[in-house]
Short mmCIF file of C-alpha atoms and ligand atoms in Angstrom, two decimals:
data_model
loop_
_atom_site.label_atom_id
_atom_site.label_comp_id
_atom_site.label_asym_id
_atom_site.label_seq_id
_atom_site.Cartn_x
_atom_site.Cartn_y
_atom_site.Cartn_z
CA UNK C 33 8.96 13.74 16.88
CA UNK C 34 10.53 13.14 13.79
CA UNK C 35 13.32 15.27 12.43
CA UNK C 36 13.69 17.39 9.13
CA UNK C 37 17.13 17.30 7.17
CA UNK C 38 17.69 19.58 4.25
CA UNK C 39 20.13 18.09 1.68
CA UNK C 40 21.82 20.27 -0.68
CA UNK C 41 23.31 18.19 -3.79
CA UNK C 42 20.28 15.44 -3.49
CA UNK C 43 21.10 14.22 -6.81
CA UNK C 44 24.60 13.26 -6.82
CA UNK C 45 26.32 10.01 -5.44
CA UNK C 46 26.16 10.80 -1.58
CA UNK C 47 22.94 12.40 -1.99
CA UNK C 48 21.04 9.22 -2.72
CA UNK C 49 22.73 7.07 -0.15
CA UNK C 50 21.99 10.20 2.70
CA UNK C 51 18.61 10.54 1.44
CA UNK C 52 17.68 6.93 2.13
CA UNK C 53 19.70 6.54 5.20
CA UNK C 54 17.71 9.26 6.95
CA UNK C 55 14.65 7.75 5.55
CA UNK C 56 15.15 4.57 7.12
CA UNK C 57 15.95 6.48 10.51
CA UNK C 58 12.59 8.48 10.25
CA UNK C 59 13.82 11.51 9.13
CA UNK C 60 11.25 13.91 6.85
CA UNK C 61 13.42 14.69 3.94
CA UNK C 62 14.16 17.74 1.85
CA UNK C 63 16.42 17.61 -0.87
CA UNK C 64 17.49 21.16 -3.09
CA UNK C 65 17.43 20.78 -6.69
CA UNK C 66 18.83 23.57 -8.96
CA UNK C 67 17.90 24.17 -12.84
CA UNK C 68 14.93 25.00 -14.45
CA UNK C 69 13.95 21.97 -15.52
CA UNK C 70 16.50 19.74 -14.57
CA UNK C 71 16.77 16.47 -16.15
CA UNK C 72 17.56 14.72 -12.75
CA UNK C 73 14.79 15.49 -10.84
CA UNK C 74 12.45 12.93 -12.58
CA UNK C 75 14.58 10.40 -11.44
CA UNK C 76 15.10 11.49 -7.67
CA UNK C 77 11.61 11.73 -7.38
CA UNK C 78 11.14 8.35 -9.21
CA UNK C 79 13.75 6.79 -6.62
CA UNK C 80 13.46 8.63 -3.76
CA UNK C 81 9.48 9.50 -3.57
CA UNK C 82 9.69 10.34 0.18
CA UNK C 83 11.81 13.36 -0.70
CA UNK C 84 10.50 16.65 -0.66
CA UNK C 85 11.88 18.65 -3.73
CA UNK C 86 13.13 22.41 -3.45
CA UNK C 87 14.29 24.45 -6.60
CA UNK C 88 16.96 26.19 -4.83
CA UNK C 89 20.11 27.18 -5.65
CA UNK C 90 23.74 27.60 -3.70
CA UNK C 91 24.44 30.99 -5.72
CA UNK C 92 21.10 31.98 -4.96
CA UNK C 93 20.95 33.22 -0.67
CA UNK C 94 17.05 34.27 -1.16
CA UNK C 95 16.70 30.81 -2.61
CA UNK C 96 18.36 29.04 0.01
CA UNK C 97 16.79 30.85 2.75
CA UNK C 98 13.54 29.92 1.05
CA UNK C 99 14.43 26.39 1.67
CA UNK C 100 15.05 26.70 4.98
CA UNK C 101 11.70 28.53 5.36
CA UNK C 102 9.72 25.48 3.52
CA UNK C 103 11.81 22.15 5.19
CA UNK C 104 12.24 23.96 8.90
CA UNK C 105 15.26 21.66 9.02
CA UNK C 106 16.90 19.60 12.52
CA UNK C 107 19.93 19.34 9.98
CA UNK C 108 21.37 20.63 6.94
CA UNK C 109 24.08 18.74 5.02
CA UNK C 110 25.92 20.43 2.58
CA UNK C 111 27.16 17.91 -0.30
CA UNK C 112 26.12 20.09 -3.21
CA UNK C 113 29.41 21.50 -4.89
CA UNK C 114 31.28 21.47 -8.80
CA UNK C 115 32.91 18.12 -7.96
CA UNK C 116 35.01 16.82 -10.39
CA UNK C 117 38.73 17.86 -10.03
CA UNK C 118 39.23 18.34 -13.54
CA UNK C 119 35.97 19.97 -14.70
CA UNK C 120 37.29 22.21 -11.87
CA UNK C 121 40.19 23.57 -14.12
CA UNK C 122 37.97 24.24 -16.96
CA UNK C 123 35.45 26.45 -14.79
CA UNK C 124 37.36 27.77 -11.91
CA UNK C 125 35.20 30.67 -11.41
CA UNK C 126 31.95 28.40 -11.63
CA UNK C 127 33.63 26.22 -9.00
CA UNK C 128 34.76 29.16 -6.51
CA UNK C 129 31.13 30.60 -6.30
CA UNK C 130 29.47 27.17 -5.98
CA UNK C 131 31.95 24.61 -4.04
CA UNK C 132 33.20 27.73 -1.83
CA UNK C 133 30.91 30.52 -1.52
CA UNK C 134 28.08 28.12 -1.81
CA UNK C 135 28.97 27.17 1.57
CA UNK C 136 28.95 30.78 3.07
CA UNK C 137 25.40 31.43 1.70
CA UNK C 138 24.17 28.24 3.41
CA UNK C 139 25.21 29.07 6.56
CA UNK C 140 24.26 32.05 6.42
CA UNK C 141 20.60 31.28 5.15
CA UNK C 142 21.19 29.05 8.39
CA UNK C 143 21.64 31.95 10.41
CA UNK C 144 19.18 35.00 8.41
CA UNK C 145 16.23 32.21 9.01
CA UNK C 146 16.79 32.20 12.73
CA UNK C 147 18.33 28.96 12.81
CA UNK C 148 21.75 29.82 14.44
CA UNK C 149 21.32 27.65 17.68
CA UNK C 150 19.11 25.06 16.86
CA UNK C 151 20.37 23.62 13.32
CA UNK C 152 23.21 21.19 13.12
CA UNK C 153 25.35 21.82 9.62
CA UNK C 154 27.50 19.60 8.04
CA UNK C 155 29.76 20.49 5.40
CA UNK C 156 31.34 18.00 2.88
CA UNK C 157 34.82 18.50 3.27
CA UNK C 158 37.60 16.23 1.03
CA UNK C 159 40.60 14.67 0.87
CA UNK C 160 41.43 17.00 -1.88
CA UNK C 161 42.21 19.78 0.57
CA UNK C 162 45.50 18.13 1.45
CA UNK C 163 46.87 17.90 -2.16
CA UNK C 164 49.00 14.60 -1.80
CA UNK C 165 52.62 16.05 -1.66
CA UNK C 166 55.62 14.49 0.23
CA UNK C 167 56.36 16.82 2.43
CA UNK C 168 52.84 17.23 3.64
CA UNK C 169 52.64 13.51 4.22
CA UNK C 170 53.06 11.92 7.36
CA UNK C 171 53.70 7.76 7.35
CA UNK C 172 50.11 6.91 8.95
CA UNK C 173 48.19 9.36 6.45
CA UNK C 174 46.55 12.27 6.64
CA UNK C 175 44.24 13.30 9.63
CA UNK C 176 42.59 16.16 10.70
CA UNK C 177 45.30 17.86 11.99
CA UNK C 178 47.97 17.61 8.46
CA UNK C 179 48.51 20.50 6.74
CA UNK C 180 46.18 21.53 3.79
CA UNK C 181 48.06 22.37 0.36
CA UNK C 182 44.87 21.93 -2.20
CA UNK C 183 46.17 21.50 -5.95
CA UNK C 184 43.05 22.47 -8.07
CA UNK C 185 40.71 25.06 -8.00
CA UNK C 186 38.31 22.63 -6.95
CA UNK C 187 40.69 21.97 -3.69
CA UNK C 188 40.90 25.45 -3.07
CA UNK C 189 37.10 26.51 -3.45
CA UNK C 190 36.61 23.25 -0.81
CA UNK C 191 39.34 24.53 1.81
CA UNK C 192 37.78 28.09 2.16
CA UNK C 193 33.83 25.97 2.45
CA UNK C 194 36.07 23.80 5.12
CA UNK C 195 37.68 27.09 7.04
CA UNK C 196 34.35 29.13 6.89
CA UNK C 197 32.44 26.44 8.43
CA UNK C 198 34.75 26.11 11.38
CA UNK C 199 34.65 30.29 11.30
CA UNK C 200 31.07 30.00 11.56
CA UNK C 201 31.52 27.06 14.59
CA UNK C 202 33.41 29.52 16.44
CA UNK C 203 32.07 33.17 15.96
CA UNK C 204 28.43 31.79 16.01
CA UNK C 205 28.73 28.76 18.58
CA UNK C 206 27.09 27.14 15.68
CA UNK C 207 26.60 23.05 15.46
CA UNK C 208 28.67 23.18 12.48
CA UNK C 209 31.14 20.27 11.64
CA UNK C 210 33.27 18.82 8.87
CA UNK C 211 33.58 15.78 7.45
CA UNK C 212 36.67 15.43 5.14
CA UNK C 213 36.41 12.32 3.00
CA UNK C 214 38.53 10.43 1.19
CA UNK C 215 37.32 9.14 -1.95
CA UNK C 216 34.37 6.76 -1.72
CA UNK C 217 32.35 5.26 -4.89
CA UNK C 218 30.06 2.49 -5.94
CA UNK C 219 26.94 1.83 -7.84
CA UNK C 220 25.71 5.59 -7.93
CA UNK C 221 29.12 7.20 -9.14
CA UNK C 222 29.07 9.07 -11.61
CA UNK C 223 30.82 8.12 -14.94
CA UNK C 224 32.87 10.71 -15.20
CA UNK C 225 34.93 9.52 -12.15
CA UNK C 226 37.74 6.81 -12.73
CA UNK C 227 36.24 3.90 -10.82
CA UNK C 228 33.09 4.33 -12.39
CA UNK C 229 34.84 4.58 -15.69
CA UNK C 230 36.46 1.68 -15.50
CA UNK C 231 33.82 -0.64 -14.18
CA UNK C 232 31.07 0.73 -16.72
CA UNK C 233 34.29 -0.20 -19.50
CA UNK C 234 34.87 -3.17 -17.87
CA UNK C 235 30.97 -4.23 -18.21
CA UNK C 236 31.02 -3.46 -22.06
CA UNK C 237 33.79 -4.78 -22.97
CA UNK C 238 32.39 -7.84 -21.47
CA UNK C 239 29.40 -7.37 -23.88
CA UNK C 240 31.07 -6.64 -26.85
CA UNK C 241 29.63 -2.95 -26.57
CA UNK C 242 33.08 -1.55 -26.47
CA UNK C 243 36.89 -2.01 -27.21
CA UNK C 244 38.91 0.17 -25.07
CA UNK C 245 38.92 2.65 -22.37
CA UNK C 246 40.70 5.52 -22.44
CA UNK C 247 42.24 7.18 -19.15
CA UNK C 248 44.53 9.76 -17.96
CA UNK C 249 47.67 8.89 -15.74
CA UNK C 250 47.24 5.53 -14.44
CA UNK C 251 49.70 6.02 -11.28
CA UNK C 252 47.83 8.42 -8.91
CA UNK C 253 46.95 6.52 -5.63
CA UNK C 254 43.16 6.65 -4.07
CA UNK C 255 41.83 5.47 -0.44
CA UNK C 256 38.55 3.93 -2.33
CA UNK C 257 35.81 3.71 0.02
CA UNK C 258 31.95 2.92 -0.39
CA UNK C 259 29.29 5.40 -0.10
CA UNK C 260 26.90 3.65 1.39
CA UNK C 261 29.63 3.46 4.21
CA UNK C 262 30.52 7.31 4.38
CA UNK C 263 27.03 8.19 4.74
CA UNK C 264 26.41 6.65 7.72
CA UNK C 265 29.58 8.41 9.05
CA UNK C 266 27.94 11.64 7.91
CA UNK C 267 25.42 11.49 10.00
CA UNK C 268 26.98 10.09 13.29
CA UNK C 269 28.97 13.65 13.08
CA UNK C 270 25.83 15.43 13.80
CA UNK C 271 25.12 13.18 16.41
CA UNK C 272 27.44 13.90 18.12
CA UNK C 273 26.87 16.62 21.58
CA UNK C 274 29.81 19.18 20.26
CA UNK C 275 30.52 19.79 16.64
CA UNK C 276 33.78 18.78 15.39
CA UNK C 277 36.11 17.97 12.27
CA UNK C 278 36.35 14.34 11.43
CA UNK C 279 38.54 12.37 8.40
CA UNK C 280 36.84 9.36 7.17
CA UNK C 281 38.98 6.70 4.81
CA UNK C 282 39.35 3.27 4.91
CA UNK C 283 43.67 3.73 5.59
CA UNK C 284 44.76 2.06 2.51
CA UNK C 285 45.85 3.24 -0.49
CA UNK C 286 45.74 1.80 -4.32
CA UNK C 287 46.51 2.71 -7.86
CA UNK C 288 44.30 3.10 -11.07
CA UNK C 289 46.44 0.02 -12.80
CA UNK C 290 45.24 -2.18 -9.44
CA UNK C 291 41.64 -0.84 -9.68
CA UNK C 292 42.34 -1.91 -12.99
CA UNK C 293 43.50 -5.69 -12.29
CA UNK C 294 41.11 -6.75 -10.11
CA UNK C 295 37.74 -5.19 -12.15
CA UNK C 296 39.36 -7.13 -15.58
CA UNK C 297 39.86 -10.03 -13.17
CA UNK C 298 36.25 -9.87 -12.88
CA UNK C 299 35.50 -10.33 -16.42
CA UNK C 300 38.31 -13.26 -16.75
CA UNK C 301 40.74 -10.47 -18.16
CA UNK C 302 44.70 -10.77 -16.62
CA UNK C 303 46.22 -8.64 -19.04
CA UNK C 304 43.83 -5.26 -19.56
CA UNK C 305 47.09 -3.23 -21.52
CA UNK C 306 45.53 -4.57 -24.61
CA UNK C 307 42.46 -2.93 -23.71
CA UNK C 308 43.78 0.81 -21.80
CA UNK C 309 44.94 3.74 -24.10
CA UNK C 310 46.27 6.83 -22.07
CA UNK C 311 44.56 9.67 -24.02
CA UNK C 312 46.21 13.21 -22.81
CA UNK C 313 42.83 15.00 -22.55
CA UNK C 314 42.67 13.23 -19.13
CA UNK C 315 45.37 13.83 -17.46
CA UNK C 316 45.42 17.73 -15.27
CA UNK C 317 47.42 20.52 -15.29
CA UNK C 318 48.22 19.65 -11.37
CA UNK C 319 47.89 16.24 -10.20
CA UNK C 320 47.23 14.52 -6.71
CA UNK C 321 49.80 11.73 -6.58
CA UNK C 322 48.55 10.07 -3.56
CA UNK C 323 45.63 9.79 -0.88
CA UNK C 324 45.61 8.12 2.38
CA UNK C 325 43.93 8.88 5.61
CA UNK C 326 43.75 8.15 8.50
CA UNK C 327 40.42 7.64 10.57
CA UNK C 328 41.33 6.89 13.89
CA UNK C 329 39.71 10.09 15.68
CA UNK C 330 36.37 8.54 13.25
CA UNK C 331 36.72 5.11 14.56
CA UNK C 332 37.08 5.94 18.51
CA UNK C 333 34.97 9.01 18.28
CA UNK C 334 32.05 8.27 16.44
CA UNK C 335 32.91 4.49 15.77
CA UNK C 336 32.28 4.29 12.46
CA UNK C 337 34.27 2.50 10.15
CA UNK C 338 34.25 1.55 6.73
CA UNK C 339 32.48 -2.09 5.91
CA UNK C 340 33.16 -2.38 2.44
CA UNK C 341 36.91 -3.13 1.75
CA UNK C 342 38.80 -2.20 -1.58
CA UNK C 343 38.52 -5.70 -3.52
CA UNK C 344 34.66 -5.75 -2.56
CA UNK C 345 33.77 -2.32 -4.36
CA UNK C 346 35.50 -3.36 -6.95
CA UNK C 347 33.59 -6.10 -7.46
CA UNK C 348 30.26 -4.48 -6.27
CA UNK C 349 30.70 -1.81 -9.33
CA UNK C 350 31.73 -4.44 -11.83
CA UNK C 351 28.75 -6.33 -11.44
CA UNK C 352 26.47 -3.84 -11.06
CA UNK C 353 27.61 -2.72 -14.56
CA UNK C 354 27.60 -6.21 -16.23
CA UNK C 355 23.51 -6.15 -15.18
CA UNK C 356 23.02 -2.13 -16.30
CA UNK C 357 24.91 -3.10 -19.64
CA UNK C 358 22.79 -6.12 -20.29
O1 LIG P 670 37.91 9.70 -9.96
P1 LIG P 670 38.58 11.00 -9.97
O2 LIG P 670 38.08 12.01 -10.93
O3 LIG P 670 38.54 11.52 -8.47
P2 LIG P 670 39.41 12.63 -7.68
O4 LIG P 670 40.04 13.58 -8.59
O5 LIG P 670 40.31 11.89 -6.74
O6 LIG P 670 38.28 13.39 -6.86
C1 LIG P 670 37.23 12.69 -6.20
O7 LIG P 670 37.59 12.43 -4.87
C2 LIG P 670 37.76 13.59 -4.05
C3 LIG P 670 38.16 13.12 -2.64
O8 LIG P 670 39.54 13.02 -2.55
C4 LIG P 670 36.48 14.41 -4.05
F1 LIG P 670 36.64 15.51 -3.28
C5 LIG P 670 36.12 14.80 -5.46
O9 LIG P 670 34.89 15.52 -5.47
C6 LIG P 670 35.96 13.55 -6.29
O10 LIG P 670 34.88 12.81 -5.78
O11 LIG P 670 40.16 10.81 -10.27
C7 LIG P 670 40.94 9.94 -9.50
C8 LIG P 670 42.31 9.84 -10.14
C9 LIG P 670 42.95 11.20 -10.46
O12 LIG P 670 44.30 11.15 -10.10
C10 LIG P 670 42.80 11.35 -11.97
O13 LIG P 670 43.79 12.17 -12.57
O14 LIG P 670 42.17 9.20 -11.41
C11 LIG P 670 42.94 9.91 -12.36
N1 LIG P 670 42.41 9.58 -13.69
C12 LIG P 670 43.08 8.94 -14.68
N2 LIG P 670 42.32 8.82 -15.77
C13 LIG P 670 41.20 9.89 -14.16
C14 LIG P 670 41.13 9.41 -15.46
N3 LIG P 670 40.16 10.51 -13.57
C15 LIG P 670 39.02 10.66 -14.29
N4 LIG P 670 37.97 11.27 -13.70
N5 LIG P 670 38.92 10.22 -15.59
C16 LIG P 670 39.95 9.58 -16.23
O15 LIG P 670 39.84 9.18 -17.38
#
């Protein structure tokens, strides 16, 4: 018979990629919108017809438990969440009751609807949790087992959503794992993240729609990943017989400036510093200097592994912008 999934967040990035993935593998899907007349569900349901819509809401436990009374969901994942780091600073209270106790009133609309034993939960843990200082970084990147030192309120809301899920693992014997990703992009970012930013730049500078870009520090290091390959990793968690934690990265690291150089190589451009002005307003009260991970336990446990490698996204957002653009 075919499963139900419930996906909170259905209209972000990793929302559109899940909801199609689980299409194509039969699933009946479910995805929670919140808003009174949000703007983005016209286009989810315009993209992704086969998804049921719920007006739910994380702050909102009668709502979510409401959800799970409608979709009677196999699996529920979790990607919903205040996700920009820097928005984050600006609404730290916002982000708390969403990205953190959001999680505690899914699980427990998980549990209040009777689903405790049966459901499989996956929570979108990040990279962010680890914070990117020296002493917390070990030579082969992080994995599941480095220590956490979040440096936003963003990080912080995510690390107690990461620690109550395993809570809720071990009081509960729930199916309840985390995923903790490292940054992964393409077509469906949004454009308020730096890769997006600069390839949506990139595209109209091209077209003579625009002259410059302006950006924040240019010297914080990413592992870049695709979506469409994170996804897929996403879902081999819940596959899996006993729930667990799992990173998933690709185990490099790059800078903005070489995101940079290859998406103006794209266009024909060598020398972008003509066309980059570092505007303040960017830039964070606490910064993440660098990301790397390390997916081993992914790769042998759940062999998944990232397909799309850093000078391929680039190029996959670049000219996916040149053809939006035109
Ligand atoms: O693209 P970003 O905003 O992503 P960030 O902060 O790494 O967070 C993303 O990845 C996390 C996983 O590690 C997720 F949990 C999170 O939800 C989100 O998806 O910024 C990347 C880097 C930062 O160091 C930022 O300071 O780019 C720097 N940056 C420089 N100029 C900028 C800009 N970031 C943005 N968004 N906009 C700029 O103009």
């Amino acid at each position: 018979m075919a499963k139900n999934a419930l996906i909170t967040g259905i209209t972000g990035q990793d929302g559109g990629h899940l909801a199609k993935l689980l299409h194509e593998k039969g699933y009946k899907v479910f995805g929670i919108i919140r808003g009174q007349h949000n703007p983005r569900r016209q286009i989810t349901e315009a993209e992704f017809p086969y998804v049921t819509i719920i007006e739910a809401d994380l702050t909102d436990q009668s709502s979510l438990i409401r959800a799970m009374e409608v979709s009677k969901p196999d699996e529920v994942y979790n990607l919903a969440a205040v996700s920009h780091v820097g928005y984050s600073f600006k609404n730290p209270q916002l982000t708390v009751d969403v990205t953190g106790k959001g999680v505690l009133n899914m699980l427990e609309a998980i549990r209040l609807s009777g689903g405790e034993k049966s459901v499989r939960f996956y929570q979108a843990s990040t990279s962010e949790m680890f914070g990117g200082l020296d002493y917390n970084r070990p030579g082969k990147g992080y994995d599941e087992d480095s220590l956490f030192h979040p440096r936003s309120p963003y990080g912080v809301a995510k690390l107690y959503g990461h620690w109550i899920t395993k809570n809720y693992r071990e009081s509960y014997d729930m199916h309840a794992s985390c995923g903790i990703l490292f940054n992964h992009e393409g077509e469906r970012r949004g454009l308020e993240f730096v890769t997006r930013k600069i390839s949506n730049a990139v595209a109209r500078i091209k077209l003579g729609k625009q002259d410059y870009i302006e950006l924040g520090s240019l010297d914080p290091k990413r592992d870049w990943g695709y979506a469409g390959d994170y996804v897929e990793g996403m879902w081999r968690i819940l596959q899996q017989d006993k729930p667990d934690d799992y990173v998933l990265a690709t185990g490099e690291t790059h800078t903005i400036g070489e995101f940079l150089d290859l998406a103006f190589k794209e266009i024909g451009i060598d020398d972008w510093k003509p066309y980059v002005k570092q505007n303040p307003a960017f830039m964070r009260p606490a910064e993440v200097d660098i990301l790397l991970g390390n997916p081993t336990k992914a790769e042998k446990v759940l062999g998944w592994k990232r397909q799309v490698d850093f000078p391929g996204l680039v190029k996959m957002m670049v000219d996916h912008d040149l053809k939006l653009e035109s």
